[in-house]
Amino acid sequence: MVVIGITGPTGAGKTTALNALTALGGRIIDADAVYHQLTATSPDLRRELEERFGPVYANGDLDRKKLGQVVFQDPQALADLNAITHKYVARETRRQIDAAKEAGAPAVGIDAIALLESPLADYCDCTVAVTAPEELRIRRIMAREGISEDYARLRVEAQKPSAWFQEHCDYTLENTEADTPETFAQRARVFFASRIKEA
């Protein structure tokens, strides 16, 4: 079984690429979904978060806004948050990889925006940057989320540029202006099929 880390900036087409891998029988692990699930279900994670950040839970749920107000103004607090959460997300991701292998899946795709900065990268046989031109990404985010161009630009500018992902990943799947969702999906399928075959 091959484990493929899939990352890249918002609006580049990661969902299309992930669907292409799923169509080949691959299992997808969404690191963000794993994190949200653990904040609701893991008493150990809750204890560590509250020891470091104080009462950031309300009615049993993590108050993300309250936590965000603390960590986004304080680089050390953000680093501490990542150190705590990455450990739990990595452990659960490892469990899901092992379960997929046991079930005979040909591939696992780990979908994570912070893949390269986290322990999850160590689980990957290869990493893939899904990229697209910035203006195309802005148009896609506006259409997908019904937000203004200014807000979409802020979202895009808050993330690392495509070039950073390309530089740090083993492969790049570029979603170009000329692509339709279908042509990009087909290229992604061919790419993933060759990674599965090589495994």
PDB file of C-alpha atoms in Angstrom:
ATOM      1  CA  MET A   1       0.000   0.000   0.000  1.00  0.00           C
ATOM      2  CA  VAL A   2       1.258   3.482  -0.861  1.00  0.00           C
ATOM      3  CA  VAL A   3       0.693   6.455   1.482  1.00  0.00           C
ATOM      4  CA  ILE A   4       0.470   9.744  -0.412  1.00  0.00           C
ATOM      5  CA  GLY A   5       0.522  13.110   1.341  1.00  0.00           C
ATOM      6  CA  ILE A   6      -1.599  15.660  -0.511  1.00  0.00           C
ATOM      7  CA  THR A   7      -1.298  19.354   0.252  1.00  0.00           C
ATOM      8  CA  GLY A   8      -1.467  22.764  -1.373  1.00  0.00           C
ATOM      9  CA  PRO A   9      -3.133  26.140  -1.026  1.00  0.00           C
ATOM     10  CA  THR A  10      -6.886  26.695  -0.849  1.00  0.00           C
ATOM     11  CA  GLY A  11      -8.840  26.717  -4.118  1.00  0.00           C
ATOM     12  CA  ALA A  12      -6.231  24.726  -6.076  1.00  0.00           C
ATOM     13  CA  GLY A  13      -8.315  21.581  -6.622  1.00  0.00           C
ATOM     14  CA  LYS A  14      -7.299  19.230  -3.790  1.00  0.00           C
ATOM     15  CA  THR A  15     -10.852  17.864  -3.535  1.00  0.00           C
ATOM     16  CA  THR A  16     -10.838  16.881  -7.234  1.00  0.00           C
ATOM     17  CA  ALA A  17      -7.467  15.171  -6.780  1.00  0.00           C
ATOM     18  CA  LEU A  18      -8.645  13.353  -3.641  1.00  0.00           C
ATOM     19  CA  ASN A  19     -11.778  12.150  -5.446  1.00  0.00           C
ATOM     20  CA  ALA A  20      -9.552  10.767  -8.224  1.00  0.00           C
ATOM     21  CA  LEU A  21      -7.607   8.744  -5.646  1.00  0.00           C
ATOM     22  CA  THR A  22     -10.850   7.523  -4.056  1.00  0.00           C
ATOM     23  CA  ALA A  23     -12.035   6.354  -7.500  1.00  0.00           C
ATOM     24  CA  LEU A  24      -8.971   4.079  -7.604  1.00  0.00           C
ATOM     25  CA  GLY A  25      -9.912   2.481  -4.276  1.00  0.00           C
ATOM     26  CA  GLY A  26      -7.797   4.759  -2.110  1.00  0.00           C
ATOM     27  CA  ARG A  27      -8.797   5.791   1.412  1.00  0.00           C
ATOM     28  CA  ILE A  28      -8.651   9.479   2.349  1.00  0.00           C
ATOM     29  CA  ILE A  29      -7.665  10.735   5.790  1.00  0.00           C
ATOM     30  CA  ASP A  30      -8.665  14.385   6.266  1.00  0.00           C
ATOM     31  CA  ALA A  31      -6.314  15.731   8.962  1.00  0.00           C
ATOM     32  CA  ASP A  32      -8.612  18.682   9.672  1.00  0.00           C
ATOM     33  CA  ALA A  33     -11.577  16.341  10.234  1.00  0.00           C
ATOM     34  CA  VAL A  34      -9.419  14.145  12.490  1.00  0.00           C
ATOM     35  CA  TYR A  35      -8.496  17.236  14.542  1.00  0.00           C
ATOM     36  CA  HIS A  36     -12.143  18.337  14.894  1.00  0.00           C
ATOM     37  CA  GLN A  37     -13.200  14.816  15.889  1.00  0.00           C
ATOM     38  CA  LEU A  38     -10.451  14.592  18.524  1.00  0.00           C
ATOM     39  CA  THR A  39     -11.291  17.970  20.076  1.00  0.00           C
ATOM     40  CA  ALA A  40     -14.778  16.552  20.699  1.00  0.00           C
ATOM     41  CA  THR A  41     -13.853  13.022  21.788  1.00  0.00           C
ATOM     42  CA  SER A  42     -10.376  12.974  23.372  1.00  0.00           C
ATOM     43  CA  PRO A  43     -10.302  13.802  27.106  1.00  0.00           C
ATOM     44  CA  ASP A  44      -6.473  13.794  27.027  1.00  0.00           C
ATOM     45  CA  LEU A  45      -6.373  16.406  24.261  1.00  0.00           C
ATOM     46  CA  ARG A  46      -8.942  18.533  26.113  1.00  0.00           C
ATOM     47  CA  ARG A  47      -6.898  18.327  29.327  1.00  0.00           C
ATOM     48  CA  GLU A  48      -3.689  19.438  27.564  1.00  0.00           C
ATOM     49  CA  LEU A  49      -5.442  22.303  25.763  1.00  0.00           C
ATOM     50  CA  GLU A  50      -7.031  23.581  28.974  1.00  0.00           C
ATOM     51  CA  GLU A  51      -3.792  23.228  30.941  1.00  0.00           C
ATOM     52  CA  ARG A  52      -2.048  25.434  28.377  1.00  0.00           C
ATOM     53  CA  PHE A  53      -4.798  27.837  27.263  1.00  0.00           C
ATOM     54  CA  GLY A  54      -7.300  27.911  30.134  1.00  0.00           C
ATOM     55  CA  PRO A  55     -11.072  27.265  29.798  1.00  0.00           C
ATOM     56  CA  VAL A  56     -11.370  27.022  25.994  1.00  0.00           C
ATOM     57  CA  TYR A  57     -14.251  24.524  26.098  1.00  0.00           C
ATOM     58  CA  ALA A  58     -17.906  25.524  26.440  1.00  0.00           C
ATOM     59  CA  ASN A  59     -20.691  22.944  26.902  1.00  0.00           C
ATOM     60  CA  GLY A  60     -18.258  20.163  26.036  1.00  0.00           C
ATOM     61  CA  ASP A  61     -17.179  21.739  22.716  1.00  0.00           C
ATOM     62  CA  LEU A  62     -13.943  23.506  21.904  1.00  0.00           C
ATOM     63  CA  ASP A  63     -14.575  27.250  21.550  1.00  0.00           C
ATOM     64  CA  ARG A  64     -12.445  27.754  18.429  1.00  0.00           C
ATOM     65  CA  LYS A  65     -13.024  31.505  18.387  1.00  0.00           C
ATOM     66  CA  LYS A  66     -11.759  31.879  21.954  1.00  0.00           C
ATOM     67  CA  LEU A  67      -8.742  29.675  21.269  1.00  0.00           C
ATOM     68  CA  GLY A  68      -8.083  31.556  18.018  1.00  0.00           C
ATOM     69  CA  GLN A  69      -8.032  34.898  19.831  1.00  0.00           C
ATOM     70  CA  VAL A  70      -5.220  33.557  21.998  1.00  0.00           C
ATOM     71  CA  VAL A  71      -3.057  31.781  19.423  1.00  0.00           C
ATOM     72  CA  PHE A  72      -3.275  34.108  16.411  1.00  0.00           C
ATOM     73  CA  GLN A  73      -1.773  37.025  18.361  1.00  0.00           C
ATOM     74  CA  ASP A  74       0.979  35.011  20.006  1.00  0.00           C
ATOM     75  CA  PRO A  75       3.453  32.981  17.903  1.00  0.00           C
ATOM     76  CA  GLN A  76       4.566  30.949  20.938  1.00  0.00           C
ATOM     77  CA  ALA A  77       0.962  30.059  21.803  1.00  0.00           C
ATOM     78  CA  LEU A  78       0.380  28.951  18.190  1.00  0.00           C
ATOM     79  CA  ALA A  79       3.547  26.833  18.291  1.00  0.00           C
ATOM     80  CA  ASP A  80       2.351  25.258  21.556  1.00  0.00           C
ATOM     81  CA  LEU A  81      -1.089  24.551  20.062  1.00  0.00           C
ATOM     82  CA  ASN A  82       0.500  22.845  17.055  1.00  0.00           C
ATOM     83  CA  ALA A  83       2.840  20.802  19.265  1.00  0.00           C
ATOM     84  CA  ILE A  84      -0.119  19.535  21.307  1.00  0.00           C
ATOM     85  CA  THR A  85      -2.556  18.849  18.473  1.00  0.00           C
ATOM     86  CA  HIS A  86      -0.094  17.404  15.935  1.00  0.00           C
ATOM     87  CA  LYS A  87       0.798  14.639  18.399  1.00  0.00           C
ATOM     88  CA  TYR A  88      -2.835  13.497  18.742  1.00  0.00           C
ATOM     89  CA  VAL A  89      -3.662  13.893  15.042  1.00  0.00           C
ATOM     90  CA  ALA A  90      -0.547  11.898  14.101  1.00  0.00           C
ATOM     91  CA  ARG A  91      -1.487   9.049  16.442  1.00  0.00           C
ATOM     92  CA  GLU A  92      -5.050   8.796  15.070  1.00  0.00           C
ATOM     93  CA  THR A  93      -3.803   9.091  11.467  1.00  0.00           C
ATOM     94  CA  ARG A  94      -1.375   6.207  12.067  1.00  0.00           C
ATOM     95  CA  ARG A  95      -4.274   4.117  13.397  1.00  0.00           C
ATOM     96  CA  GLN A  96      -6.358   4.878  10.270  1.00  0.00           C
ATOM     97  CA  ILE A  97      -3.425   4.061   7.941  1.00  0.00           C
ATOM     98  CA  ASP A  98      -2.990   0.684   9.653  1.00  0.00           C
ATOM     99  CA  ALA A  99      -6.741   0.005   9.371  1.00  0.00           C
ATOM    100  CA  ALA A 100      -6.686   0.825   5.635  1.00  0.00           C
ATOM    101  CA  LYS A 101      -3.733  -1.506   5.105  1.00  0.00           C
ATOM    102  CA  GLU A 102      -5.522  -4.258   7.022  1.00  0.00           C
ATOM    103  CA  ALA A 103      -8.575  -3.747   4.793  1.00  0.00           C
ATOM    104  CA  GLY A 104      -6.454  -4.154   1.659  1.00  0.00           C
ATOM    105  CA  ALA A 105      -6.701  -0.574   0.356  1.00  0.00           C
ATOM    106  CA  PRO A 106      -4.196   0.070  -2.471  1.00  0.00           C
ATOM    107  CA  ALA A 107      -3.477   3.609  -1.254  1.00  0.00           C
ATOM    108  CA  VAL A 108      -4.103   6.137   1.484  1.00  0.00           C
ATOM    109  CA  GLY A 109      -4.194   9.861   0.789  1.00  0.00           C
ATOM    110  CA  ILE A 110      -3.465  12.152   3.737  1.00  0.00           C
ATOM    111  CA  ASP A 111      -5.133  15.507   3.112  1.00  0.00           C
ATOM    112  CA  ALA A 112      -3.458  18.185   5.257  1.00  0.00           C
ATOM    113  CA  ILE A 113      -2.765  21.871   4.658  1.00  0.00           C
ATOM    114  CA  ALA A 114       0.096  21.731   7.227  1.00  0.00           C
ATOM    115  CA  LEU A 115       1.306  18.304   6.082  1.00  0.00           C
ATOM    116  CA  LEU A 116       4.918  19.327   5.597  1.00  0.00           C
ATOM    117  CA  GLU A 117       5.185  21.083   8.965  1.00  0.00           C
ATOM    118  CA  SER A 118       3.711  18.160  10.930  1.00  0.00           C
ATOM    119  CA  PRO A 119       4.719  14.578  11.848  1.00  0.00           C
ATOM    120  CA  LEU A 120       2.265  13.324   9.189  1.00  0.00           C
ATOM    121  CA  ALA A 121       4.900  13.869   6.481  1.00  0.00           C
ATOM    122  CA  ASP A 122       6.919  11.027   8.044  1.00  0.00           C
ATOM    123  CA  TYR A 123       4.108   8.572   7.267  1.00  0.00           C
ATOM    124  CA  CYS A 124       4.109   9.385   3.533  1.00  0.00           C
ATOM    125  CA  ASP A 125       5.852   7.423   0.802  1.00  0.00           C
ATOM    126  CA  CYS A 126       5.595  10.564  -1.327  1.00  0.00           C
ATOM    127  CA  THR A 127       4.102  14.053  -1.119  1.00  0.00           C
ATOM    128  CA  VAL A 128       2.106  15.901  -3.779  1.00  0.00           C
ATOM    129  CA  ALA A 129       1.485  19.632  -4.123  1.00  0.00           C
ATOM    130  CA  VAL A 130      -1.837  20.480  -5.794  1.00  0.00           C
ATOM    131  CA  THR A 131      -1.447  23.992  -7.175  1.00  0.00           C
ATOM    132  CA  ALA A 132      -3.229  26.492  -9.421  1.00  0.00           C
ATOM    133  CA  PRO A 133      -2.615  30.100 -10.503  1.00  0.00           C
ATOM    134  CA  GLU A 134      -3.508  32.611  -7.785  1.00  0.00           C
ATOM    135  CA  GLU A 135      -6.209  34.450  -9.782  1.00  0.00           C
ATOM    136  CA  LEU A 136      -7.920  31.158 -10.621  1.00  0.00           C
ATOM    137  CA  ARG A 137      -7.884  30.176  -6.945  1.00  0.00           C
ATOM    138  CA  ILE A 138      -9.417  33.505  -5.934  1.00  0.00           C
ATOM    139  CA  ARG A 139     -12.267  33.072  -8.451  1.00  0.00           C
ATOM    140  CA  ARG A 140     -12.886  29.515  -7.257  1.00  0.00           C
ATOM    141  CA  ILE A 141     -12.994  30.454  -3.564  1.00  0.00           C
ATOM    142  CA  MET A 142     -15.411  33.323  -4.310  1.00  0.00           C
ATOM    143  CA  ALA A 143     -17.731  30.980  -6.226  1.00  0.00           C
ATOM    144  CA  ARG A 144     -17.452  28.119  -3.726  1.00  0.00           C
ATOM    145  CA  GLU A 145     -18.004  30.138  -0.561  1.00  0.00           C
ATOM    146  CA  GLY A 146     -19.959  33.143  -1.809  1.00  0.00           C
ATOM    147  CA  ILE A 147     -17.399  35.617  -0.453  1.00  0.00           C
ATOM    148  CA  SER A 148     -16.109  38.936  -1.774  1.00  0.00           C
ATOM    149  CA  GLU A 149     -12.972  39.227  -3.888  1.00  0.00           C
ATOM    150  CA  ASP A 150     -11.220  41.203  -1.127  1.00  0.00           C
ATOM    151  CA  TYR A 151     -11.909  38.487   1.446  1.00  0.00           C
ATOM    152  CA  ALA A 152     -10.876  35.746  -1.001  1.00  0.00           C
ATOM    153  CA  ARG A 153      -7.587  37.588  -1.616  1.00  0.00           C
ATOM    154  CA  LEU A 154      -6.967  37.841   2.125  1.00  0.00           C
ATOM    155  CA  ARG A 155      -7.529  34.087   2.460  1.00  0.00           C
ATOM    156  CA  VAL A 156      -5.111  33.338  -0.392  1.00  0.00           C
ATOM    157  CA  GLU A 157      -2.460  35.783   0.843  1.00  0.00           C
ATOM    158  CA  ALA A 158      -2.586  34.307   4.366  1.00  0.00           C
ATOM    159  CA  GLN A 159      -1.303  30.963   3.027  1.00  0.00           C
ATOM    160  CA  LYS A 160       2.068  29.976   1.662  1.00  0.00           C
ATOM    161  CA  PRO A 161       2.370  30.471  -2.128  1.00  0.00           C
ATOM    162  CA  SER A 162       2.149  27.606  -4.623  1.00  0.00           C
ATOM    163  CA  ALA A 163       5.918  27.796  -5.208  1.00  0.00           C
ATOM    164  CA  TRP A 164       6.575  26.871  -1.560  1.00  0.00           C
ATOM    165  CA  PHE A 165       4.458  23.716  -1.833  1.00  0.00           C
ATOM    166  CA  GLN A 166       6.109  22.771  -5.150  1.00  0.00           C
ATOM    167  CA  GLU A 167       9.562  23.251  -3.686  1.00  0.00           C
ATOM    168  CA  HIS A 168       8.877  21.074  -0.644  1.00  0.00           C
ATOM    169  CA  CYS A 169       6.846  18.232  -2.203  1.00  0.00           C
ATOM    170  CA  ASP A 170       8.050  15.282  -4.270  1.00  0.00           C
ATOM    171  CA  TYR A 171       5.517  15.884  -7.062  1.00  0.00           C
ATOM    172  CA  THR A 172       3.227  18.661  -8.318  1.00  0.00           C
ATOM    173  CA  LEU A 173      -0.229  18.349  -9.867  1.00  0.00           C
ATOM    174  CA  GLU A 174      -0.925  21.736 -11.442  1.00  0.00           C
ATOM    175  CA  ASN A 175      -4.514  22.723 -12.140  1.00  0.00           C
ATOM    176  CA  THR A 176      -4.172  25.237 -14.985  1.00  0.00           C
ATOM    177  CA  GLU A 177      -6.468  27.886 -16.510  1.00  0.00           C
ATOM    178  CA  ALA A 178      -6.918  25.517 -19.469  1.00  0.00           C
ATOM    179  CA  ASP A 179      -8.127  22.628 -17.294  1.00  0.00           C
ATOM    180  CA  THR A 180     -11.727  21.620 -16.767  1.00  0.00           C
ATOM    181  CA  PRO A 181     -12.549  19.678 -13.581  1.00  0.00           C
ATOM    182  CA  GLU A 182     -12.720  16.578 -15.804  1.00  0.00           C
ATOM    183  CA  THR A 183      -9.289  17.022 -17.448  1.00  0.00           C
ATOM    184  CA  PHE A 184      -7.628  17.726 -14.095  1.00  0.00           C
ATOM    185  CA  ALA A 185      -9.358  14.713 -12.505  1.00  0.00           C
ATOM    186  CA  GLN A 186      -8.180  12.496 -15.355  1.00  0.00           C
ATOM    187  CA  ARG A 187      -4.572  13.694 -14.985  1.00  0.00           C
ATOM    188  CA  ALA A 188      -4.753  13.107 -11.221  1.00  0.00           C
ATOM    189  CA  ARG A 189      -6.135   9.577 -11.789  1.00  0.00           C
ATOM    190  CA  VAL A 190      -3.275   8.710 -14.144  1.00  0.00           C
ATOM    191  CA  PHE A 191      -0.748  10.101 -11.676  1.00  0.00           C
ATOM    192  CA  PHE A 192      -2.157   8.206  -8.672  1.00  0.00           C
ATOM    193  CA  ALA A 193      -2.517   4.992 -10.675  1.00  0.00           C
ATOM    194  CA  SER A 194       1.197   5.121 -11.505  1.00  0.00           C
ATOM    195  CA  ARG A 195       2.101   5.664  -7.810  1.00  0.00           C
ATOM    196  CA  ILE A 196      -0.077   2.672  -6.822  1.00  0.00           C
ATOM    197  CA  LYS A 197       1.505   0.525  -9.535  1.00  0.00           C
ATOM    198  CA  GLU A 198       5.017   1.433  -8.363  1.00  0.00           C
ATOM    199  CA  ALA A 199       4.163   0.442  -4.787  1.00  0.00           C
TER     200      ALA A 199
END
